[in-house]
């Protein structure tokens, strides 16, 4: 857990408005020991969950397709009979990546739509704004779409569970791979000027030591120019550039360096390491500029994998054949893990049963490493694998690492096999 986390967390709802919202929402809370008939969002035939995602605004270009992929997976499951006889209804509300909007739409989902759970709310600043509210109302807050360590705090937030591998772990995984494969190389970091960049750097230094990073540069998402940062890294003689960047800024950094005639190695967080998305930004130059591009990943993105084959078919049949990329795999993987947890919650699902299923340690997910949920940890995965782009194809290499107790260790990848056509059974 990051030492910076508490200082950064935003208050969920404050003052009189917060008190009013809390009083209004009490009617939507589940009662300990209540059956499914008394549980919000659950009927004899359906389970309703909701999310906040940026369908418009500055983050929409990078993330708006995730919820469509999740819905497509749920539609597929529903056509197979649903989970324990119930279909899954998925309500997606646009918050424009604005925390004030997030508070509004999440209150609507809880108080008016009476959802069973919030699923995969996206963004650190946005979701931080509703973290306390969801906890106070005992709403399962599942699989937050952000690598912040804030979501792994079961003592304070017992209903909140992460999904992304956190930024500290990703930084440590990438740095250890760099040390193993390129010993002595000068490693530098370009990071977003918030918890993303801070925690990623924390992970890099965990693997390499505080003196192991030659240069650190930050950027703001409000400024679409990283020329000064890239110039400083070039001047410092950086050989491996670690990126705590979203896809748009990964492409911007790589493209800016190319204009300077500089071609270092690039190692990226999964948040900014999706080859199809990067190629869309970089255009015809992408295969050349991204040759050898390294990224951390924890989901089944190998081009010949059985999960990818299934998700491609679902994407064609239920998502209108939309572009297939990392967001597609991510969104469908979120849907699969929720369906697995719902199946494990039993024929009479309650919020308490759902949380107990997640904390049981019995769920597998569909990642390349074992799922890490337990009563004492709400982190989905404690490690990641390494992908490399070769001749325009991004695929895993035989390298993966876990981070436990401040130590980074190499482990064997252990991909979860596809069973039952990707529909979890009780």
mmCIF file of C-alpha atoms in Angstrom:
data_model
loop_
_atom_site.group_PDB
_atom_site.id
_atom_site.type_symbol
_atom_site.label_atom_id
_atom_site.label_comp_id
_atom_site.label_asym_id
_atom_site.label_seq_id
_atom_site.Cartn_x
_atom_site.Cartn_y
_atom_site.Cartn_z
ATOM 1 C CA UNK A 1 0.000 0.000 0.000
ATOM 2 C CA UNK A 2 1.458 3.375 -0.949
ATOM 3 C CA UNK A 3 2.487 5.737 1.826
ATOM 4 C CA UNK A 4 1.178 8.597 -0.319
ATOM 5 C CA UNK A 5 -2.330 7.222 -0.665
ATOM 6 C CA UNK A 6 -4.102 8.699 2.341
ATOM 7 C CA UNK A 7 -2.853 12.212 1.643
ATOM 8 C CA UNK A 8 -4.114 12.077 -1.912
ATOM 9 C CA UNK A 9 -7.567 10.614 -1.325
ATOM 10 C CA UNK A 10 -10.372 13.043 -2.076
ATOM 11 C CA UNK A 11 -13.350 13.337 0.255
ATOM 12 C CA UNK A 12 -16.391 11.519 -1.113
ATOM 13 C CA UNK A 13 -19.317 13.722 -0.059
ATOM 14 C CA UNK A 14 -19.058 16.547 2.438
ATOM 15 C CA UNK A 15 -21.140 19.014 4.424
ATOM 16 C CA UNK A 16 -24.895 19.290 4.344
ATOM 17 C CA UNK A 17 -25.111 17.910 0.810
ATOM 18 C CA UNK A 18 -23.257 14.795 1.886
ATOM 19 C CA UNK A 19 -25.470 14.317 4.926
ATOM 20 C CA UNK A 20 -28.605 14.695 2.815
ATOM 21 C CA UNK A 21 -27.360 12.219 0.233
ATOM 22 C CA UNK A 22 -26.515 9.742 2.962
ATOM 23 C CA UNK A 23 -29.963 9.989 4.538
ATOM 24 C CA UNK A 24 -31.655 9.560 1.180
ATOM 25 C CA UNK A 25 -29.505 6.552 0.370
ATOM 26 C CA UNK A 26 -30.149 4.637 3.574
ATOM 27 C CA UNK A 27 -33.218 3.088 1.998
ATOM 28 C CA UNK A 28 -30.990 1.544 -0.687
ATOM 29 C CA UNK A 29 -28.711 -0.242 1.759
ATOM 30 C CA UNK A 30 -28.850 -3.985 2.146
ATOM 31 C CA UNK A 31 -29.636 -5.301 5.596
ATOM 32 C CA UNK A 32 -27.169 -7.778 7.132
ATOM 33 C CA UNK A 33 -28.587 -11.238 6.660
ATOM 34 C CA UNK A 34 -31.198 -10.096 4.170
ATOM 35 C CA UNK A 35 -32.200 -12.474 1.384
ATOM 36 C CA UNK A 36 -32.102 -11.741 -2.325
ATOM 37 C CA UNK A 37 -35.710 -10.546 -2.259
ATOM 38 C CA UNK A 38 -34.625 -7.740 0.094
ATOM 39 C CA UNK A 39 -31.394 -6.918 -1.735
ATOM 40 C CA UNK A 40 -31.262 -3.864 -4.009
ATOM 41 C CA UNK A 41 -30.814 -4.736 -7.662
ATOM 42 C CA UNK A 42 -31.848 -8.374 -7.342
ATOM 43 C CA UNK A 43 -35.126 -9.868 -8.551
ATOM 44 C CA UNK A 44 -36.120 -13.431 -9.332
ATOM 45 C CA UNK A 45 -34.951 -12.937 -12.912
ATOM 46 C CA UNK A 46 -32.340 -10.158 -12.959
ATOM 47 C CA UNK A 47 -29.324 -8.638 -11.241
ATOM 48 C CA UNK A 48 -28.683 -4.960 -11.983
ATOM 49 C CA UNK A 49 -25.275 -3.347 -11.640
ATOM 50 C CA UNK A 50 -24.048 0.074 -12.696
ATOM 51 C CA UNK A 51 -20.936 2.060 -13.451
ATOM 52 C CA UNK A 52 -19.566 5.528 -14.097
ATOM 53 C CA UNK A 53 -17.401 5.868 -17.207
ATOM 54 C CA UNK A 54 -16.243 8.785 -19.384
ATOM 55 C CA UNK A 55 -18.376 8.408 -22.478
ATOM 56 C CA UNK A 56 -17.666 12.071 -23.295
ATOM 57 C CA UNK A 57 -14.950 14.508 -22.294
ATOM 58 C CA UNK A 58 -11.148 14.346 -22.272
ATOM 59 C CA UNK A 59 -10.839 10.679 -21.249
ATOM 60 C CA UNK A 60 -13.494 9.318 -23.595
ATOM 61 C CA UNK A 61 -11.112 8.664 -26.487
ATOM 62 C CA UNK A 62 -9.066 6.293 -24.370
ATOM 63 C CA UNK A 63 -11.690 4.557 -22.272
ATOM 64 C CA UNK A 64 -15.258 4.904 -23.575
ATOM 65 C CA UNK A 65 -15.186 1.495 -25.288
ATOM 66 C CA UNK A 66 -14.561 -0.463 -22.076
ATOM 67 C CA UNK A 67 -18.149 -0.419 -20.826
ATOM 68 C CA UNK A 68 -19.460 -1.409 -24.268
ATOM 69 C CA UNK A 69 -17.242 -4.496 -24.147
ATOM 70 C CA UNK A 70 -18.461 -5.379 -20.653
ATOM 71 C CA UNK A 71 -22.075 -5.039 -21.780
ATOM 72 C CA UNK A 72 -21.388 -7.232 -24.818
ATOM 73 C CA UNK A 73 -20.017 -9.959 -22.548
ATOM 74 C CA UNK A 74 -23.083 -9.716 -20.285
ATOM 75 C CA UNK A 75 -25.380 -9.931 -23.317
ATOM 76 C CA UNK A 76 -23.538 -13.090 -24.344
ATOM 77 C CA UNK A 77 -23.927 -14.588 -20.860
ATOM 78 C CA UNK A 78 -27.594 -13.647 -20.769
ATOM 79 C CA UNK A 79 -28.176 -15.494 -24.035
ATOM 80 C CA UNK A 80 -26.662 -18.588 -22.392
ATOM 81 C CA UNK A 81 -29.224 -18.389 -19.575
ATOM 82 C CA UNK A 82 -27.506 -15.883 -17.299
ATOM 83 C CA UNK A 83 -26.017 -16.708 -13.905
ATOM 84 C CA UNK A 84 -28.023 -18.949 -11.597
ATOM 85 C CA UNK A 85 -31.090 -18.219 -13.716
ATOM 86 C CA UNK A 86 -30.734 -14.433 -13.601
ATOM 87 C CA UNK A 87 -29.738 -12.137 -16.446
ATOM 88 C CA UNK A 88 -27.344 -9.273 -15.757
ATOM 89 C CA UNK A 89 -28.498 -5.742 -16.490
ATOM 90 C CA UNK A 90 -25.690 -3.210 -16.790
ATOM 91 C CA UNK A 91 -26.361 0.526 -16.424
ATOM 92 C CA UNK A 92 -23.616 2.802 -17.741
ATOM 93 C CA UNK A 93 -23.681 6.497 -16.815
ATOM 94 C CA UNK A 94 -21.436 9.132 -18.312
ATOM 95 C CA UNK A 95 -19.468 11.229 -15.827
ATOM 96 C CA UNK A 96 -17.237 12.963 -18.389
ATOM 97 C CA UNK A 97 -14.275 12.165 -16.114
ATOM 98 C CA UNK A 98 -15.449 14.937 -13.764
ATOM 99 C CA UNK A 99 -15.598 14.048 -10.031
ATOM 100 C CA UNK A 100 -18.634 16.280 -9.442
ATOM 101 C CA UNK A 101 -20.499 14.440 -12.202
ATOM 102 C CA UNK A 102 -19.349 11.122 -10.758
ATOM 103 C CA UNK A 103 -20.985 11.961 -7.434
ATOM 104 C CA UNK A 104 -24.247 12.782 -9.209
ATOM 105 C CA UNK A 105 -24.458 9.692 -11.408
ATOM 106 C CA UNK A 106 -23.370 7.287 -8.645
ATOM 107 C CA UNK A 107 -26.048 8.673 -6.308
ATOM 108 C CA UNK A 108 -28.551 8.100 -9.121
ATOM 109 C CA UNK A 109 -27.386 4.513 -9.554
ATOM 110 C CA UNK A 110 -27.623 3.793 -5.821
ATOM 111 C CA UNK A 111 -30.727 5.754 -4.838
ATOM 112 C CA UNK A 112 -32.887 5.747 -7.968
ATOM 113 C CA UNK A 113 -31.763 2.676 -9.900
ATOM 114 C CA UNK A 114 -31.023 0.697 -6.706
ATOM 115 C CA UNK A 115 -28.146 -1.243 -8.226
ATOM 116 C CA UNK A 116 -26.774 -4.381 -6.603
ATOM 117 C CA UNK A 117 -23.199 -3.111 -6.994
ATOM 118 C CA UNK A 118 -21.036 -0.519 -8.672
ATOM 119 C CA UNK A 119 -18.835 -2.280 -11.197
ATOM 120 C CA UNK A 120 -15.567 -0.952 -12.649
ATOM 121 C CA UNK A 121 -16.032 2.749 -11.943
ATOM 122 C CA UNK A 122 -13.250 4.413 -13.912
ATOM 123 C CA UNK A 123 -10.582 6.846 -12.790
ATOM 124 C CA UNK A 124 -8.688 7.739 -9.639
ATOM 125 C CA UNK A 125 -9.944 11.328 -9.102
ATOM 126 C CA UNK A 126 -13.471 10.412 -10.159
ATOM 127 C CA UNK A 127 -13.864 7.238 -8.135
ATOM 128 C CA UNK A 128 -12.147 8.732 -5.097
ATOM 129 C CA UNK A 129 -15.032 11.195 -4.986
ATOM 130 C CA UNK A 130 -17.541 8.391 -4.261
ATOM 131 C CA UNK A 131 -15.387 5.966 -2.290
ATOM 132 C CA UNK A 132 -16.672 7.020 1.130
ATOM 133 C CA UNK A 133 -20.257 7.332 -0.092
ATOM 134 C CA UNK A 134 -20.345 3.754 -1.373
ATOM 135 C CA UNK A 135 -18.762 2.497 1.840
ATOM 136 C CA UNK A 136 -21.269 4.349 4.018
ATOM 137 C CA UNK A 137 -24.121 2.852 2.020
ATOM 138 C CA UNK A 138 -22.700 -0.694 2.055
ATOM 139 C CA UNK A 139 -22.712 -0.942 -1.747
ATOM 140 C CA UNK A 140 -20.233 -3.448 -3.196
ATOM 141 C CA UNK A 141 -17.659 -1.360 -5.042
ATOM 142 C CA UNK A 142 -16.103 -3.819 -7.421
ATOM 143 C CA UNK A 143 -13.084 -3.821 -9.720
ATOM 144 C CA UNK A 144 -12.235 -0.123 -9.818
ATOM 145 C CA UNK A 145 -10.700 0.831 -13.158
ATOM 146 C CA UNK A 146 -7.529 2.458 -11.900
ATOM 147 C CA UNK A 147 -4.171 1.235 -10.684
ATOM 148 C CA UNK A 148 -4.203 3.364 -7.540
ATOM 149 C CA UNK A 149 -3.405 1.506 -4.332
ATOM 150 C CA UNK A 150 -6.394 3.248 -2.719
ATOM 151 C CA UNK A 151 -8.731 0.425 -3.628
ATOM 152 C CA UNK A 152 -6.810 -2.169 -1.622
ATOM 153 C CA UNK A 153 -7.716 -1.112 1.913
ATOM 154 C CA UNK A 154 -10.153 -3.733 3.236
ATOM 155 C CA UNK A 155 -9.966 -2.490 6.811
ATOM 156 C CA UNK A 156 -11.212 0.976 5.855
ATOM 157 C CA UNK A 157 -13.214 0.069 2.739
ATOM 158 C CA UNK A 158 -14.399 -3.522 3.154
ATOM 159 C CA UNK A 159 -16.700 -3.393 0.093
ATOM 160 C CA UNK A 160 -14.127 -1.983 -2.373
ATOM 161 C CA UNK A 161 -12.036 -4.241 -4.623
ATOM 162 C CA UNK A 162 -9.403 -3.330 -7.204
ATOM 163 C CA UNK A 163 -9.107 -4.762 -10.698
ATOM 164 C CA UNK A 164 -6.023 -3.254 -12.340
ATOM 165 C CA UNK A 165 -2.608 -4.334 -11.158
ATOM 166 C CA UNK A 166 -1.572 -1.345 -9.081
ATOM 167 C CA UNK A 167 0.959 1.188 -10.285
ATOM 168 C CA UNK A 168 3.570 0.243 -7.688
ATOM 169 C CA UNK A 169 3.505 -3.371 -8.825
ATOM 170 C CA UNK A 170 3.684 -2.435 -12.507
ATOM 171 C CA UNK A 171 6.648 -0.147 -11.940
ATOM 172 C CA UNK A 172 8.469 -2.854 -9.999
ATOM 173 C CA UNK A 173 7.693 -5.546 -12.581
ATOM 174 C CA UNK A 174 8.943 -3.482 -15.510
ATOM 175 C CA UNK A 175 12.043 -2.302 -13.665
ATOM 176 C CA UNK A 176 12.983 -5.816 -12.594
ATOM 177 C CA UNK A 177 12.600 -7.040 -16.164
ATOM 178 C CA UNK A 178 14.824 -4.183 -17.317
ATOM 179 C CA UNK A 179 17.450 -5.089 -14.726
ATOM 180 C CA UNK A 180 17.333 -8.765 -15.679
ATOM 181 C CA UNK A 181 17.455 -8.281 -19.455
ATOM 182 C CA UNK A 182 19.471 -5.055 -19.757
ATOM 183 C CA UNK A 183 21.805 -4.886 -16.759
ATOM 184 C CA UNK A 184 23.597 -1.573 -16.456
ATOM 185 C CA UNK A 185 21.223 0.311 -18.778
ATOM 186 C CA UNK A 186 20.409 3.874 -17.747
ATOM 187 C CA UNK A 187 16.737 3.816 -16.676
ATOM 188 C CA UNK A 188 14.560 6.943 -16.604
ATOM 189 C CA UNK A 189 10.880 7.607 -15.820
ATOM 190 C CA UNK A 190 8.276 9.817 -17.484
ATOM 191 C CA UNK A 191 5.150 9.978 -15.376
ATOM 192 C CA UNK A 192 1.823 11.717 -15.006
ATOM 193 C CA UNK A 193 2.018 14.372 -12.268
ATOM 194 C CA UNK A 194 -0.313 12.592 -9.850
ATOM 195 C CA UNK A 195 -0.569 9.301 -7.974
ATOM 196 C CA UNK A 196 -0.085 7.395 -11.242
ATOM 197 C CA UNK A 197 3.402 8.778 -11.727
ATOM 198 C CA UNK A 198 4.269 8.805 -8.023
ATOM 199 C CA UNK A 199 3.297 5.210 -7.327
ATOM 200 C CA UNK A 200 4.832 3.917 -10.561
ATOM 201 C CA UNK A 201 8.144 5.581 -9.626
ATOM 202 C CA UNK A 202 7.821 4.052 -6.169
ATOM 203 C CA UNK A 203 7.656 0.632 -7.816
ATOM 204 C CA UNK A 204 10.599 1.290 -10.136
ATOM 205 C CA UNK A 205 12.697 2.327 -7.149
ATOM 206 C CA UNK A 206 11.542 -0.737 -5.246
ATOM 207 C CA UNK A 207 13.247 -2.876 -7.881
ATOM 208 C CA UNK A 208 16.229 -0.677 -8.751
ATOM 209 C CA UNK A 209 16.813 1.281 -5.565
ATOM 210 C CA UNK A 210 16.393 5.023 -5.107
ATOM 211 C CA UNK A 211 19.651 5.691 -6.954
ATOM 212 C CA UNK A 212 18.707 3.366 -9.805
ATOM 213 C CA UNK A 213 16.711 5.963 -11.746
ATOM 214 C CA UNK A 214 18.838 8.394 -13.733
ATOM 215 C CA UNK A 215 16.157 10.960 -14.601
ATOM 216 C CA UNK A 216 12.533 11.581 -13.628
ATOM 217 C CA UNK A 217 10.240 13.829 -15.646
ATOM 218 C CA UNK A 218 6.562 14.646 -15.069
ATOM 219 C CA UNK A 219 3.839 15.914 -17.350
ATOM 220 C CA UNK A 220 0.311 17.260 -16.919
ATOM 221 C CA UNK A 221 -2.558 15.847 -18.944
ATOM 222 C CA UNK A 222 -3.706 19.423 -19.545
ATOM 223 C CA UNK A 223 -0.570 20.139 -21.624
ATOM 224 C CA UNK A 224 -0.249 18.270 -24.925
ATOM 225 C CA UNK A 225 3.452 19.055 -25.254
ATOM 226 C CA UNK A 226 6.156 16.891 -23.703
ATOM 227 C CA UNK A 227 9.057 18.265 -25.739
ATOM 228 C CA UNK A 228 10.824 19.674 -22.687
ATOM 229 C CA UNK A 229 10.521 16.394 -20.777
ATOM 230 C CA UNK A 230 11.731 14.264 -23.689
ATOM 231 C CA UNK A 231 14.569 16.679 -24.366
ATOM 232 C CA UNK A 232 15.713 16.451 -20.744
ATOM 233 C CA UNK A 233 15.634 12.655 -20.872
ATOM 234 C CA UNK A 234 17.625 12.599 -24.085
ATOM 235 C CA UNK A 235 20.187 14.959 -22.573
ATOM 236 C CA UNK A 236 20.475 12.682 -19.540
ATOM 237 C CA UNK A 237 21.445 9.785 -21.789
ATOM 238 C CA UNK A 238 18.429 7.641 -20.894
ATOM 239 C CA UNK A 239 18.512 4.212 -22.515
ATOM 240 C CA UNK A 240 15.264 2.740 -21.134
ATOM 241 C CA UNK A 241 12.333 5.101 -20.650
ATOM 242 C CA UNK A 242 9.695 3.837 -18.208
ATOM 243 C CA UNK A 243 6.256 5.315 -18.944
ATOM 244 C CA UNK A 244 3.581 5.997 -16.352
ATOM 245 C CA UNK A 245 1.363 7.378 -19.098
ATOM 246 C CA UNK A 246 -2.025 6.798 -20.674
ATOM 247 C CA UNK A 247 -2.027 5.664 -24.307
ATOM 248 C CA UNK A 248 -2.271 9.141 -25.811
ATOM 249 C CA UNK A 249 0.769 10.370 -23.912
ATOM 250 C CA UNK A 250 2.720 7.176 -24.550
ATOM 251 C CA UNK A 251 2.291 7.834 -28.261
ATOM 252 C CA UNK A 252 3.086 11.530 -27.779
ATOM 253 C CA UNK A 253 6.331 10.718 -25.957
ATOM 254 C CA UNK A 254 7.446 8.159 -28.538
ATOM 255 C CA UNK A 255 6.526 10.411 -31.446
ATOM 256 C CA UNK A 256 8.264 13.427 -29.900
ATOM 257 C CA UNK A 257 11.458 11.421 -29.371
ATOM 258 C CA UNK A 258 11.345 10.199 -32.980
ATOM 259 C CA UNK A 259 11.134 13.784 -34.235
ATOM 260 C CA UNK A 260 14.321 14.450 -32.283
ATOM 261 C CA UNK A 261 15.962 11.456 -33.972
ATOM 262 C CA UNK A 262 16.122 9.631 -30.642
ATOM 263 C CA UNK A 263 15.109 5.993 -30.355
ATOM 264 C CA UNK A 264 15.553 4.624 -26.818
ATOM 265 C CA UNK A 265 13.799 1.537 -25.435
ATOM 266 C CA UNK A 266 10.275 2.121 -24.127
ATOM 267 C CA UNK A 267 8.741 0.234 -21.175
ATOM 268 C CA UNK A 268 5.115 1.096 -20.370
ATOM 269 C CA UNK A 269 2.453 0.548 -17.755
ATOM 270 C CA UNK A 270 -0.531 -1.412 -19.060
ATOM 271 C CA UNK A 271 -2.529 1.834 -18.838
ATOM 272 C CA UNK A 272 -0.565 3.218 -21.760
ATOM 273 C CA UNK A 273 0.741 0.105 -23.458
ATOM 274 C CA UNK A 274 -1.981 -1.144 -25.804
ATOM 275 C CA UNK A 275 -0.462 -1.640 -29.252
ATOM 276 C CA UNK A 276 -3.644 -1.240 -31.374
ATOM 277 C CA UNK A 277 -4.446 2.026 -29.586
ATOM 278 C CA UNK A 278 -0.885 3.330 -29.881
ATOM 279 C CA UNK A 279 -0.816 2.380 -33.555
ATOM 280 C CA UNK A 280 -3.967 4.409 -34.072
ATOM 281 C CA UNK A 281 -2.187 7.478 -32.712
ATOM 282 C CA UNK A 282 1.128 6.911 -34.489
ATOM 283 C CA UNK A 283 -0.239 5.872 -37.882
ATOM 284 C CA UNK A 284 1.946 4.354 -40.585
ATOM 285 C CA UNK A 285 5.105 4.819 -38.506
ATOM 286 C CA UNK A 286 3.761 2.631 -35.691
ATOM 287 C CA UNK A 287 5.371 -0.725 -36.642
ATOM 288 C CA UNK A 288 8.807 0.872 -36.792
ATOM 289 C CA UNK A 289 8.454 3.169 -33.771
ATOM 290 C CA UNK A 290 6.936 0.447 -31.584
ATOM 291 C CA UNK A 291 9.264 -2.399 -32.523
ATOM 292 C CA UNK A 292 10.509 -3.874 -29.244
ATOM 293 C CA UNK A 293 8.002 -1.860 -27.166
ATOM 294 C CA UNK A 294 7.678 -3.468 -23.708
ATOM 295 C CA UNK A 295 4.571 -3.347 -21.541
ATOM 296 C CA UNK A 296 3.252 -4.973 -18.399
ATOM 297 C CA UNK A 297 -0.014 -6.892 -18.658
ATOM 298 C CA UNK A 298 -2.018 -9.333 -16.579
ATOM 299 C CA UNK A 299 -4.939 -10.215 -18.860
ATOM 300 C CA UNK A 300 -5.063 -12.745 -21.746
ATOM 301 C CA UNK A 301 -4.033 -10.581 -24.681
ATOM 302 C CA UNK A 302 -1.971 -13.089 -26.666
ATOM 303 C CA UNK A 303 -3.204 -12.992 -30.284
ATOM 304 C CA UNK A 304 -3.657 -16.774 -30.474
ATOM 305 C CA UNK A 305 -5.129 -17.304 -27.004
ATOM 306 C CA UNK A 306 -8.453 -19.054 -26.402
ATOM 307 C CA UNK A 307 -9.813 -16.157 -24.340
ATOM 308 C CA UNK A 308 -9.004 -13.704 -27.113
ATOM 309 C CA UNK A 309 -10.699 -15.962 -29.648
ATOM 310 C CA UNK A 310 -13.855 -16.048 -27.510
ATOM 311 C CA UNK A 311 -13.803 -12.315 -26.876
ATOM 312 C CA UNK A 312 -13.356 -11.607 -30.580
ATOM 313 C CA UNK A 313 -16.432 -13.684 -31.332
ATOM 314 C CA UNK A 314 -18.452 -11.938 -28.622
ATOM 315 C CA UNK A 315 -17.241 -8.597 -29.936
ATOM 316 C CA UNK A 316 -18.440 -9.474 -33.424
ATOM 317 C CA UNK A 317 -21.776 -10.876 -32.308
ATOM 318 C CA UNK A 318 -22.716 -8.508 -29.470
ATOM 319 C CA UNK A 319 -20.638 -5.362 -29.933
ATOM 320 C CA UNK A 320 -21.219 -4.650 -33.600
ATOM 321 C CA UNK A 321 -17.728 -5.743 -34.624
ATOM 322 C CA UNK A 322 -16.146 -2.718 -32.933
ATOM 323 C CA UNK A 323 -12.366 -2.324 -33.074
ATOM 324 C CA UNK A 324 -10.781 -5.091 -31.012
ATOM 325 C CA UNK A 325 -8.056 -3.886 -28.670
ATOM 326 C CA UNK A 326 -6.908 -3.966 -25.069
ATOM 327 C CA UNK A 327 -10.049 -2.159 -23.922
ATOM 328 C CA UNK A 328 -12.137 -4.988 -25.362
ATOM 329 C CA UNK A 329 -10.212 -7.651 -23.467
ATOM 330 C CA UNK A 330 -10.244 -5.530 -20.318
ATOM 331 C CA UNK A 331 -13.975 -4.832 -20.391
ATOM 332 C CA UNK A 332 -14.925 -8.446 -21.065
ATOM 333 C CA UNK A 333 -12.527 -9.679 -18.385
ATOM 334 C CA UNK A 334 -14.234 -7.391 -15.871
ATOM 335 C CA UNK A 335 -17.570 -8.879 -16.905
ATOM 336 C CA UNK A 336 -16.267 -12.423 -16.560
ATOM 337 C CA UNK A 337 -14.919 -11.856 -13.045
ATOM 338 C CA UNK A 338 -18.203 -10.307 -11.908
ATOM 339 C CA UNK A 339 -20.145 -13.223 -13.385
ATOM 340 C CA UNK A 340 -17.823 -15.639 -11.588
ATOM 341 C CA UNK A 341 -18.344 -13.845 -8.267
ATOM 342 C CA UNK A 342 -22.112 -13.724 -8.806
ATOM 343 C CA UNK A 343 -22.213 -17.454 -9.520
ATOM 344 C CA UNK A 344 -20.261 -18.113 -6.325
ATOM 345 C CA UNK A 345 -22.650 -15.904 -4.332
ATOM 346 C CA UNK A 346 -25.301 -18.586 -4.817
ATOM 347 C CA UNK A 347 -28.923 -18.895 -5.821
ATOM 348 C CA UNK A 348 -29.972 -16.278 -3.271
ATOM 349 C CA UNK A 349 -27.335 -13.565 -3.849
ATOM 350 C CA UNK A 350 -26.912 -10.780 -1.330
ATOM 351 C CA UNK A 351 -24.318 -8.060 -1.140
ATOM 352 C CA UNK A 352 -22.720 -9.826 1.803
ATOM 353 C CA UNK A 353 -22.580 -13.117 -0.108
ATOM 354 C CA UNK A 354 -20.961 -11.374 -3.077
ATOM 355 C CA UNK A 355 -18.212 -9.881 -0.919
ATOM 356 C CA UNK A 356 -17.704 -13.216 0.849
ATOM 357 C CA UNK A 357 -17.279 -14.937 -2.518
ATOM 358 C CA UNK A 358 -14.593 -12.464 -3.519
ATOM 359 C CA UNK A 359 -12.749 -12.807 -0.215
ATOM 360 C CA UNK A 360 -12.947 -16.604 -0.228
ATOM 361 C CA UNK A 361 -9.856 -17.050 -2.360
ATOM 362 C CA UNK A 362 -11.761 -19.508 -4.559
ATOM 363 C CA UNK A 363 -12.232 -17.284 -7.630
ATOM 364 C CA UNK A 364 -9.836 -17.627 -10.552
ATOM 365 C CA UNK A 365 -10.594 -14.754 -12.936
ATOM 366 C CA UNK A 366 -9.007 -15.069 -16.362
ATOM 367 C CA UNK A 367 -5.579 -13.536 -15.849
ATOM 368 C CA UNK A 368 -2.122 -14.924 -16.489
ATOM 369 C CA UNK A 369 -1.355 -15.113 -12.754
ATOM 370 C CA UNK A 370 -3.464 -16.313 -9.799
ATOM 371 C CA UNK A 371 -6.131 -13.940 -8.523
ATOM 372 C CA UNK A 372 -5.101 -12.423 -5.203
ATOM 373 C CA UNK A 373 -8.354 -11.480 -3.430
ATOM 374 C CA UNK A 374 -8.635 -12.488 0.225
ATOM 375 C CA UNK A 375 -10.007 -11.110 3.481
ATOM 376 C CA UNK A 376 -6.797 -9.174 4.011
ATOM 377 C CA UNK A 377 -6.107 -8.087 0.427
ATOM 378 C CA UNK A 378 -8.486 -6.549 -2.090
ATOM 379 C CA UNK A 379 -5.850 -6.368 -4.836
ATOM 380 C CA UNK A 380 -6.870 -8.489 -7.806
ATOM 381 C CA UNK A 381 -3.354 -9.366 -8.921
ATOM 382 C CA UNK A 382 0.012 -8.942 -7.205
ATOM 383 C CA UNK A 383 2.090 -9.253 -10.341
ATOM 384 C CA UNK A 384 2.127 -9.038 -14.104
ATOM 385 C CA UNK A 385 3.643 -10.506 -17.208
ATOM 386 C CA UNK A 386 5.730 -8.854 -19.910
ATOM 387 C CA UNK A 387 4.545 -8.227 -23.463
ATOM 388 C CA UNK A 388 6.765 -7.147 -26.336
ATOM 389 C CA UNK A 389 5.830 -5.848 -29.789
ATOM 390 C CA UNK A 390 7.531 -7.676 -32.646
ATOM 391 C CA UNK A 391 6.691 -7.002 -36.296
ATOM 392 C CA UNK A 392 3.449 -5.300 -35.308
ATOM 393 C CA UNK A 393 2.276 -8.088 -32.991
ATOM 394 C CA UNK A 394 2.055 -7.613 -29.220
ATOM 395 C CA UNK A 395 2.363 -10.823 -27.244
ATOM 396 C CA UNK A 396 3.584 -12.167 -23.930
ATOM 397 C CA UNK A 397 7.117 -13.424 -23.501
ATOM 398 C CA UNK A 398 7.991 -16.072 -20.937
ATOM 399 C CA UNK A 399 8.548 -13.622 -18.088
ATOM 400 C CA UNK A 400 6.364 -12.614 -15.159
ATOM 401 C CA UNK A 401 6.967 -11.147 -11.715
ATOM 402 C CA UNK A 402 5.124 -10.856 -8.424
ATOM 403 C CA UNK A 403 5.620 -8.249 -5.711
ATOM 404 C CA UNK A 404 5.154 -9.415 -2.122
ATOM 405 C CA UNK A 405 6.426 -7.840 1.071
ATOM 406 C CA UNK A 406 8.503 -5.300 -0.799
ATOM 407 C CA UNK A 407 10.303 -7.992 -2.801
ATOM 408 C CA UNK A 408 10.101 -8.549 -6.561
ATOM 409 C CA UNK A 409 10.320 -12.193 -7.629
ATOM 410 C CA UNK A 410 10.251 -13.911 -11.004
ATOM 411 C CA UNK A 411 7.387 -16.408 -11.321
ATOM 412 C CA UNK A 412 6.076 -18.692 -14.021
ATOM 413 C CA UNK A 413 3.021 -17.378 -15.884
ATOM 414 C CA UNK A 414 -0.049 -19.487 -15.096
ATOM 415 C CA UNK A 415 -2.830 -18.482 -17.516
ATOM 416 C CA UNK A 416 -6.336 -19.502 -16.450
ATOM 417 C CA UNK A 417 -7.790 -21.919 -19.028
ATOM 418 C CA UNK A 418 -11.094 -21.182 -20.715
ATOM 419 C CA UNK A 419 -13.927 -23.400 -19.459
ATOM 420 C CA UNK A 420 -17.646 -23.720 -20.118
ATOM 421 C CA UNK A 421 -17.471 -21.352 -23.102
ATOM 422 C CA UNK A 422 -16.538 -18.513 -20.773
ATOM 423 C CA UNK A 423 -19.751 -18.631 -18.713
ATOM 424 C CA UNK A 424 -19.096 -19.214 -14.996
ATOM 425 C CA UNK A 425 -21.147 -21.899 -13.300
ATOM 426 C CA UNK A 426 -22.013 -22.148 -9.624
#
